[in-house]
GROMACS .gro file of C-alpha atoms in nm:
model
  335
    1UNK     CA    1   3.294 -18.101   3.099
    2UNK     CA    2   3.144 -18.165   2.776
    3UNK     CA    3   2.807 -18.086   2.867
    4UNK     CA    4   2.903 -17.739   2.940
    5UNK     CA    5   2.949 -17.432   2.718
    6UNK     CA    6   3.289 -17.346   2.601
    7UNK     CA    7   3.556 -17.181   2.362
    8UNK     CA    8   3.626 -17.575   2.268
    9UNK     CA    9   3.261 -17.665   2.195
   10UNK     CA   10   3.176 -17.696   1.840
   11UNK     CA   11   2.859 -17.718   1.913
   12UNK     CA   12   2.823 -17.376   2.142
   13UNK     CA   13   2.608 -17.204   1.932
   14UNK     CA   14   2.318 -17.483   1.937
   15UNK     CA   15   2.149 -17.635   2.243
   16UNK     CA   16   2.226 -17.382   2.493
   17UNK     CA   17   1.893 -17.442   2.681
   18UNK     CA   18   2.050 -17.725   2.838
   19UNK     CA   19   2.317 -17.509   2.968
   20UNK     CA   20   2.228 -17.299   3.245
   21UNK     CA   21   2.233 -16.927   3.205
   22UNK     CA   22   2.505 -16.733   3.458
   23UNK     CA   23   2.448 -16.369   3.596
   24UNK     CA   24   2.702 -16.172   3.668
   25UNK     CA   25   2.629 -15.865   3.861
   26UNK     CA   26   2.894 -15.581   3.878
   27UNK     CA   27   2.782 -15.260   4.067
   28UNK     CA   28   3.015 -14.976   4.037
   29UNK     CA   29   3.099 -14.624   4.097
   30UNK     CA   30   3.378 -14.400   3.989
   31UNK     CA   31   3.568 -14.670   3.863
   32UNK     CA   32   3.609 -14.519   3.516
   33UNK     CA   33   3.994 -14.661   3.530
   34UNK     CA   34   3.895 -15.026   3.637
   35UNK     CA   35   3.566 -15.111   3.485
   36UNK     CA   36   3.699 -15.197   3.115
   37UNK     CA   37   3.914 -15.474   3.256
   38UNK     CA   38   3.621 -15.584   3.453
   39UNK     CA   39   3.324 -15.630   3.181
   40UNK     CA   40   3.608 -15.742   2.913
   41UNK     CA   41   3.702 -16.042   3.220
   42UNK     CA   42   3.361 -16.141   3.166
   43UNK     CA   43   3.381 -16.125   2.773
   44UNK     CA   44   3.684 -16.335   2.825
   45UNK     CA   45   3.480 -16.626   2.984
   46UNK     CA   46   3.542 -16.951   2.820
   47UNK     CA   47   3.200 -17.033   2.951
   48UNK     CA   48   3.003 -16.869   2.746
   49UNK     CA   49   2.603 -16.899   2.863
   50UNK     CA   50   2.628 -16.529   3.099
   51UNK     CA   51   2.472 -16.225   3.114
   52UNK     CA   52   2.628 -15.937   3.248
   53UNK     CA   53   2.428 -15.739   3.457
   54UNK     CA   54   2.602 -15.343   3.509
   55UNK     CA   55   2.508 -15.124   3.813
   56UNK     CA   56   2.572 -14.766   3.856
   57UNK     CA   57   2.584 -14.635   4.177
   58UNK     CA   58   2.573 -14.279   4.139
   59UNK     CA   59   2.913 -14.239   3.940
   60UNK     CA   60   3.007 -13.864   3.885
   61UNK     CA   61   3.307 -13.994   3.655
   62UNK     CA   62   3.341 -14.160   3.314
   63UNK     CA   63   3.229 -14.493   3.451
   64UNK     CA   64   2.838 -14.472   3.321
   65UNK     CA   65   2.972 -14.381   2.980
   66UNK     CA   66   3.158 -14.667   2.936
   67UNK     CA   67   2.933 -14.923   3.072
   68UNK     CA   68   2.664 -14.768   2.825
   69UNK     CA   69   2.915 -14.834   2.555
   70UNK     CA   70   2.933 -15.207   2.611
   71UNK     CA   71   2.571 -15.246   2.692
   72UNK     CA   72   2.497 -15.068   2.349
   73UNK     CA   73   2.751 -15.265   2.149
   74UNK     CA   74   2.612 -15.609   2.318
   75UNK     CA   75   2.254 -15.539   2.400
   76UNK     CA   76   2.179 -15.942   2.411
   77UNK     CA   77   2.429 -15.994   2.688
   78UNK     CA   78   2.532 -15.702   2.884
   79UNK     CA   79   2.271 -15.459   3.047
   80UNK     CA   80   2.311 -15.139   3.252
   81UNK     CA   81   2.073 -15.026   3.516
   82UNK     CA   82   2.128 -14.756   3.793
   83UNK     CA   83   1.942 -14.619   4.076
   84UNK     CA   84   1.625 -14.385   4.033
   85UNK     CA   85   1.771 -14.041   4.021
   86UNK     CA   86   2.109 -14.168   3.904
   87UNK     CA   87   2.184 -14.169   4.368
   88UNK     CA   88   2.412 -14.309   4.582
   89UNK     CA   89   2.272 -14.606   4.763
   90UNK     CA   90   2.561 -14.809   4.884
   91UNK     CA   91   2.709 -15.150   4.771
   92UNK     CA   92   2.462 -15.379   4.883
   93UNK     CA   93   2.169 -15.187   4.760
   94UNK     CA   94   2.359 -15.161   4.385
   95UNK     CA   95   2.416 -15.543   4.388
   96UNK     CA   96   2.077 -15.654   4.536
   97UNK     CA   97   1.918 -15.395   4.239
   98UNK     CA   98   2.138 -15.596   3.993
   99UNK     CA   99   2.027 -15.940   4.123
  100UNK     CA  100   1.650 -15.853   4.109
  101UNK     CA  101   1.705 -15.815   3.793
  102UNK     CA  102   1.921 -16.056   3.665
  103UNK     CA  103   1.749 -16.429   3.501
  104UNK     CA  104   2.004 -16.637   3.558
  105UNK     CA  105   2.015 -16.993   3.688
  106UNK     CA  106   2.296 -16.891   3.871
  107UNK     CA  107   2.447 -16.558   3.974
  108UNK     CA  108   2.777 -16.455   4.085
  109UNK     CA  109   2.904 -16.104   4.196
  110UNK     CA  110   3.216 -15.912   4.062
  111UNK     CA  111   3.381 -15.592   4.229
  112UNK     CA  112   3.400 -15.288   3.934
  113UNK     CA  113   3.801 -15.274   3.939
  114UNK     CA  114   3.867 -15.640   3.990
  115UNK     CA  115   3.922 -15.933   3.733
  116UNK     CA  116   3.757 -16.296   3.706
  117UNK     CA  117   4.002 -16.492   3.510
  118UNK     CA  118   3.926 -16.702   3.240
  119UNK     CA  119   3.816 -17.039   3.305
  120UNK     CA  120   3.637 -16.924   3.634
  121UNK     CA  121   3.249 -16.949   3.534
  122UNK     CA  122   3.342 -17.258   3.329
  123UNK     CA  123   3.491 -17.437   3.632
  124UNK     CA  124   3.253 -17.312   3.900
  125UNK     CA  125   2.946 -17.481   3.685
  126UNK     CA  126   3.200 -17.788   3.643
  127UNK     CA  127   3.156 -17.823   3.996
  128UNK     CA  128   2.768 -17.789   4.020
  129UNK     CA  129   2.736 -18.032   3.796
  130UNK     CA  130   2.944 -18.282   3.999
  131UNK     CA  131   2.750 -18.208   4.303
  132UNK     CA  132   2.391 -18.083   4.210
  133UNK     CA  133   2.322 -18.122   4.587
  134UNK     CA  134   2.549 -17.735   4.646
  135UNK     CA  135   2.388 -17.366   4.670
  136UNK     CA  136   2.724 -17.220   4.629
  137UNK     CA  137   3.086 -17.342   4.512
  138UNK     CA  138   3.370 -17.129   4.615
  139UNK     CA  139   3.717 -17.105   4.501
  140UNK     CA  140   4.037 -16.888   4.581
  141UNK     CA  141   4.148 -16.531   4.520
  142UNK     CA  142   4.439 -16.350   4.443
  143UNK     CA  143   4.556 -16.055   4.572
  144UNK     CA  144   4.723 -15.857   4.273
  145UNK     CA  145   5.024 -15.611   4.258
  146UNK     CA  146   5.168 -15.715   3.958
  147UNK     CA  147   4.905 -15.544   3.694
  148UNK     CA  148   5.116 -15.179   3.744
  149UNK     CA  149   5.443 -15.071   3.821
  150UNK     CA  150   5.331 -14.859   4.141
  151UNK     CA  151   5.170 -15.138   4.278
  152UNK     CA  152   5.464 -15.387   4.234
  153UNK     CA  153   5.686 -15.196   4.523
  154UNK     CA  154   5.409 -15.229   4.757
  155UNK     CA  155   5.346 -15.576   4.758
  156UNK     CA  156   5.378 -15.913   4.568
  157UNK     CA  157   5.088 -16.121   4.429
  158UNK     CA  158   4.962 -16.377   4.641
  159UNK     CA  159   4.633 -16.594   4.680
  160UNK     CA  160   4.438 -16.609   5.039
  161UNK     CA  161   4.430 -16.953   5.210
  162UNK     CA  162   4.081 -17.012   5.308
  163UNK     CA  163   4.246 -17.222   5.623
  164UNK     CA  164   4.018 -17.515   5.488
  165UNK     CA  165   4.050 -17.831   5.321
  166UNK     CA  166   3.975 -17.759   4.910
  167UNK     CA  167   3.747 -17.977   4.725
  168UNK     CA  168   3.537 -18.075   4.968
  169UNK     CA  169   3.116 -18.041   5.054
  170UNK     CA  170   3.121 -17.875   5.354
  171UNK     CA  171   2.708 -17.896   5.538
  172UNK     CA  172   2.589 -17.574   5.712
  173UNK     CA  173   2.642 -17.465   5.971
  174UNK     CA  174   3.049 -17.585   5.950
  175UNK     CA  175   3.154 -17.281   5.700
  176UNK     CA  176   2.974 -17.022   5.917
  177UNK     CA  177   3.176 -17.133   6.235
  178UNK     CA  178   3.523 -17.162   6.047
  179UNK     CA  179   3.447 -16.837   5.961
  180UNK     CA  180   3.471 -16.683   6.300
  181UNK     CA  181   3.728 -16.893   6.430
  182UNK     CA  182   3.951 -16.799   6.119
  183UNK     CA  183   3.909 -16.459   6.262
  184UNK     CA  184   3.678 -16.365   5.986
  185UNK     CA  185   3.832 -16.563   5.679
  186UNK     CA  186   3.567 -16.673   5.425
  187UNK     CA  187   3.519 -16.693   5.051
  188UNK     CA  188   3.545 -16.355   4.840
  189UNK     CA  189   3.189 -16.363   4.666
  190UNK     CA  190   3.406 -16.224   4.364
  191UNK     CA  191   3.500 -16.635   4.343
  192UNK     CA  192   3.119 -16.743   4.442
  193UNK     CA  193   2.911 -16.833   4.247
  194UNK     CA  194   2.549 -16.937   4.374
  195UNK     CA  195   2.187 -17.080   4.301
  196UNK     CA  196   1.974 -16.764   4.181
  197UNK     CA  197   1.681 -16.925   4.387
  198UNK     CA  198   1.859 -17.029   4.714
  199UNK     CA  199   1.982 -16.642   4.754
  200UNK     CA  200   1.590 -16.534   4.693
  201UNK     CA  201   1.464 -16.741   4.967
  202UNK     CA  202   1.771 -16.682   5.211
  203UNK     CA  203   1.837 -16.339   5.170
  204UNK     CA  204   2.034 -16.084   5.042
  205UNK     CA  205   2.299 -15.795   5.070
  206UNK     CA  206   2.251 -15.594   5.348
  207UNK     CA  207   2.173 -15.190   5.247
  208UNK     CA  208   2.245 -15.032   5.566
  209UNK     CA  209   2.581 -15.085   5.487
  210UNK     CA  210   2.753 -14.880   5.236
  211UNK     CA  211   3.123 -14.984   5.267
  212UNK     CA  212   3.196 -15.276   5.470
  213UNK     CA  213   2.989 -15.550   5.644
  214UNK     CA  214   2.732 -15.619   5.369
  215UNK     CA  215   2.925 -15.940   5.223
  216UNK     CA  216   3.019 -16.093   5.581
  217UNK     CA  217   2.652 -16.100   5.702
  218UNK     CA  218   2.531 -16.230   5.339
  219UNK     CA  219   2.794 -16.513   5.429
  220UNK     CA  220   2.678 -16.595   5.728
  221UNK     CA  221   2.332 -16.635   5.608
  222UNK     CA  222   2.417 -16.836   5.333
  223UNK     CA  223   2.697 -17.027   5.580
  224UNK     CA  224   2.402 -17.113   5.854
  225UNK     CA  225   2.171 -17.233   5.522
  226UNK     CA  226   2.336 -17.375   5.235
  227UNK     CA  227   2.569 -17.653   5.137
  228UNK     CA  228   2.910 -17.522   4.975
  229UNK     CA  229   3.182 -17.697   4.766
  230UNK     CA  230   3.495 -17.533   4.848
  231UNK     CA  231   3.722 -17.505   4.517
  232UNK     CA  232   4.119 -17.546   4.497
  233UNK     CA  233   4.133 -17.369   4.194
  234UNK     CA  234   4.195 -16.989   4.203
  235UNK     CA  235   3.930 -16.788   3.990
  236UNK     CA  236   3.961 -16.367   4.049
  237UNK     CA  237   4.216 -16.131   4.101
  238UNK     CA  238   4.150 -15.866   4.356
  239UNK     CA  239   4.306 -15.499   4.212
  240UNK     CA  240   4.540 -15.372   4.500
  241UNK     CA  241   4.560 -14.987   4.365
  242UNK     CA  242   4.659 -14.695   4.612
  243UNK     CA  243   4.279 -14.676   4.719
  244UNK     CA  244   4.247 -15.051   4.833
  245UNK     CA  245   4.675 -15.051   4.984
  246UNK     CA  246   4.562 -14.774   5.213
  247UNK     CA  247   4.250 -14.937   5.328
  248UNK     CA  248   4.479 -15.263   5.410
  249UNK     CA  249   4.710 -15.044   5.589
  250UNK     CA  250   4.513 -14.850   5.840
  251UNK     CA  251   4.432 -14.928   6.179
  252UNK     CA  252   4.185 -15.216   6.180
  253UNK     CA  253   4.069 -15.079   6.516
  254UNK     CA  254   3.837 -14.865   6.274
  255UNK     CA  255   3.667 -15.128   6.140
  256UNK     CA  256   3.582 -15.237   6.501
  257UNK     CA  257   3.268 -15.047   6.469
  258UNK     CA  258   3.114 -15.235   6.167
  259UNK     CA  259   3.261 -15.568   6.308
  260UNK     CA  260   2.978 -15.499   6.600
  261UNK     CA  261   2.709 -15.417   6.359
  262UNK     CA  262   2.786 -15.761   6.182
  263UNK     CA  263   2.761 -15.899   6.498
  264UNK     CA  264   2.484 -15.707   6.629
  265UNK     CA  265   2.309 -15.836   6.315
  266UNK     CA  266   2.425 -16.177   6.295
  267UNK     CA  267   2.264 -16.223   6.652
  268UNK     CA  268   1.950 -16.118   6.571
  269UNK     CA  269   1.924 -16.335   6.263
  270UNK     CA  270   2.014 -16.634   6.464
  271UNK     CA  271   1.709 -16.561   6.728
  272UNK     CA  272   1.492 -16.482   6.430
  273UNK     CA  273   1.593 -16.840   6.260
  274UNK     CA  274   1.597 -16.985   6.576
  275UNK     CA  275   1.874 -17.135   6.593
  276UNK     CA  276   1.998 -17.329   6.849
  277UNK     CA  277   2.332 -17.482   6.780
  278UNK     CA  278   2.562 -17.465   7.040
  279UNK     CA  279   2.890 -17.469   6.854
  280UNK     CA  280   2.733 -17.155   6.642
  281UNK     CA  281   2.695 -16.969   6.965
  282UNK     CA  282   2.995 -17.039   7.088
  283UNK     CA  283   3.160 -16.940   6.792
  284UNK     CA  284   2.993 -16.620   6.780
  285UNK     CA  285   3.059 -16.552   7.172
  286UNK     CA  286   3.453 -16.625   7.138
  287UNK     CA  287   3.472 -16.423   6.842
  288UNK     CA  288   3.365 -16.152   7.052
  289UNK     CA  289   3.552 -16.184   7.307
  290UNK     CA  290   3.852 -16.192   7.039
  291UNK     CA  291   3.747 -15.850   6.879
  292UNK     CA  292   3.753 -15.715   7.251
  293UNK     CA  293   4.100 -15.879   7.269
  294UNK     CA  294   4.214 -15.656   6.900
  295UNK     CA  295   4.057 -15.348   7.024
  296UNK     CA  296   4.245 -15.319   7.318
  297UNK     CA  297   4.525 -15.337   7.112
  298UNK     CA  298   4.445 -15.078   6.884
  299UNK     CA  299   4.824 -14.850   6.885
  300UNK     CA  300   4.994 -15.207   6.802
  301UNK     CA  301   4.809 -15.315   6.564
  302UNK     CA  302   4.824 -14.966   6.397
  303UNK     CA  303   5.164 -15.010   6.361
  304UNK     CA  304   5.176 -15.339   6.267
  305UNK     CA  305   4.959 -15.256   5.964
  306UNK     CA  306   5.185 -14.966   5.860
  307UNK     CA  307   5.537 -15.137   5.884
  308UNK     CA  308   5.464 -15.504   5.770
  309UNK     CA  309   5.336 -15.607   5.416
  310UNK     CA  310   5.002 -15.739   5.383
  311UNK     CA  311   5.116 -16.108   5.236
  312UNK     CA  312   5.328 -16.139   5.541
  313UNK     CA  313   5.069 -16.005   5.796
  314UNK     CA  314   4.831 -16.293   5.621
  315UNK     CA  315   5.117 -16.547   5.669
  316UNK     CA  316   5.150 -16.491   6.046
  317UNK     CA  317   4.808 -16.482   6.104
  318UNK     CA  318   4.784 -16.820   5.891
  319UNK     CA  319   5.009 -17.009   6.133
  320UNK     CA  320   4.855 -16.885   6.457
  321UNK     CA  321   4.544 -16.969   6.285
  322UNK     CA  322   4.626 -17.320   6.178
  323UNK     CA  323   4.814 -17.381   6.529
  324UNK     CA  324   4.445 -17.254   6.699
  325UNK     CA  325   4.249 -17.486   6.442
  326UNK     CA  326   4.498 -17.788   6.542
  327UNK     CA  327   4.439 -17.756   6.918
  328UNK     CA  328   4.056 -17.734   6.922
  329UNK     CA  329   3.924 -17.852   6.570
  330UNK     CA  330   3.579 -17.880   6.438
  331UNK     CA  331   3.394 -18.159   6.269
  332UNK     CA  332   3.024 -18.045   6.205
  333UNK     CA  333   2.895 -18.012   5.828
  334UNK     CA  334   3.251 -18.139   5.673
  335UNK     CA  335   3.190 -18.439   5.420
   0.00000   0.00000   0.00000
């Protein structure tokens, strides 16, 4: 990695032109309790060529303060924008306002009250530089408990398994199928990191959505499109606080509504792109016929969220996964 920008480098003051500048986009709201650890992950970076990008979203709290605090004491690398009006707009509106502005060579998006750990940046442009030919290198993420007492005696840390083979090039459309036959598994963008330019011509975060659905049908666009190196290495920690426990522990029947705008959407976009793979359709159609399955099972799986903890509810679903991936695999865009 010597050609890349680092604590180590003696040189990392001089010649950074040849190093290519990273955005980093965090949008937030009301996260005056989270966002500090967030920006100072970034300031952390052993990769040092970023700009961080900061995106209000209509926060009523002390969040705005503080990101005007670090923009102020590092106007060269940190910048805060927000909505006209200082409004509510949604997620995917906050981090597509960030992106248009950002001027990096690369861009990568961070939730407000999670962390990127160190070495992330510096290994994700490790791995573009081993294979130029990628709009997007992913790596792992860790679910996190440990960072307060509370949190401890509701769960233990543990990292997602993507159900894939890690360091690997994986051609479209392979990604976009594993997704739906994982049951919806894919790459946290908090551990993405992609080409600035690929995401302008291939689209971005969807606004209609203000809570959930805007990353999934970003995915699949970039999924159907791009070519993505698929990391080993675990590179963010996602904050499980009381907010983000309770979401993981309620029905998942209520998300069945946004799971049929994703795929309400997705559909669409496949006509419009005119796609006509068959294994892509008939990954879509069994996934739907799978949601159908979970919905009418809506009391059990209710209760199954409330009584068993998250890392082992992952674990079960891992091996029925892997045992379903076994049976009937896939081969299409793997290299």
């Amino acid at each position: 990695m010597s050609n890349i920008l680092t604590d180590n480098d003696e040189e990392q003051s001089a010649g950074t032109s040849e190093i290519p500048l990273v955005s980093v986009v965090i949008p937030f709201r009301n996260r005056e309790e989270f966002l500090n650890d967030a920006i100072e992950s970034i300031k952390a970076q052993t990769y040092k060529n970023w700009e961080l990008i900061l995106v209000d979203d209509g926060s009523t709290d002390g969040s705005l303060k503080i990101a005007q605090e670090f923009a102020d004491q590092h106007p060269e690398k940190i910048f805060l924008l927000y909505h006209p009006g200082n409004v509510h707009k949604g997620a995917g509106a906050t981090r597509n306002l960030g992106f248009r502005d950002s001027n990096g060579e690369y861009v990568t998006f961070l939730d407000s009250d999670d962390v990127l750990l160190p070495e992330a940046l510096e290994m994700e442009i490790a791995a573009f530089r081993k294979y130029p030919g990628a709009e997007a290198v992913c790596g792992k993420l860790q679910f996190w408990y440990s960072w307060s007492e509370e949190t401890k005696n509701a769960g233990s840390d543990f990292e997602v398994d993507l159900l894939l083979e890690t360091e690997k090039l994986y051609e479209p459309p392979y990604l976009f199928i594993h997704n739906l036959r994982a049951g919806g598994r894919k790459p946290h963008f908090n551990c993405t990191l992609l080409k600035s330019e690929f995401l302008r011509k291939k689209g971005v975060f969807e606004e209609q959505y203000e809570s959930m659905g805007e990353d999934q049908v970003l995915w699949a666009k970039i999924s159907l499109q791009g070519t993505i190196y698929l990391m080993d290495a675990c590179l963010a920690k996602y904050r499980q606080h009381p907010e983000s426990i309770s979401a993981a522990h309620t029905d998942s029947g209520s998300h069945m509504e946004h799971w049929d705008d994703y795929l309400d959407r997705v559909t669409k976009y496949l006509e419009h792109q005119e796609i006509k793979d068959e294994n892509v359709w008939r990954a879509l159609k069994n996934f739907k016929r799978s949601l159908s399955f979970r919905s009418r099972l809506k009391l059990f799986t209710t209760i199954h969220h409330r009584i068993v903890p998250l890392r082992l509810r992952y674990k079960f679903q891992d091996v029925l996964t892997r045992i379903k991936l076994m049976m009937f695999p896939s081969s299409a865009g793997k290299r």
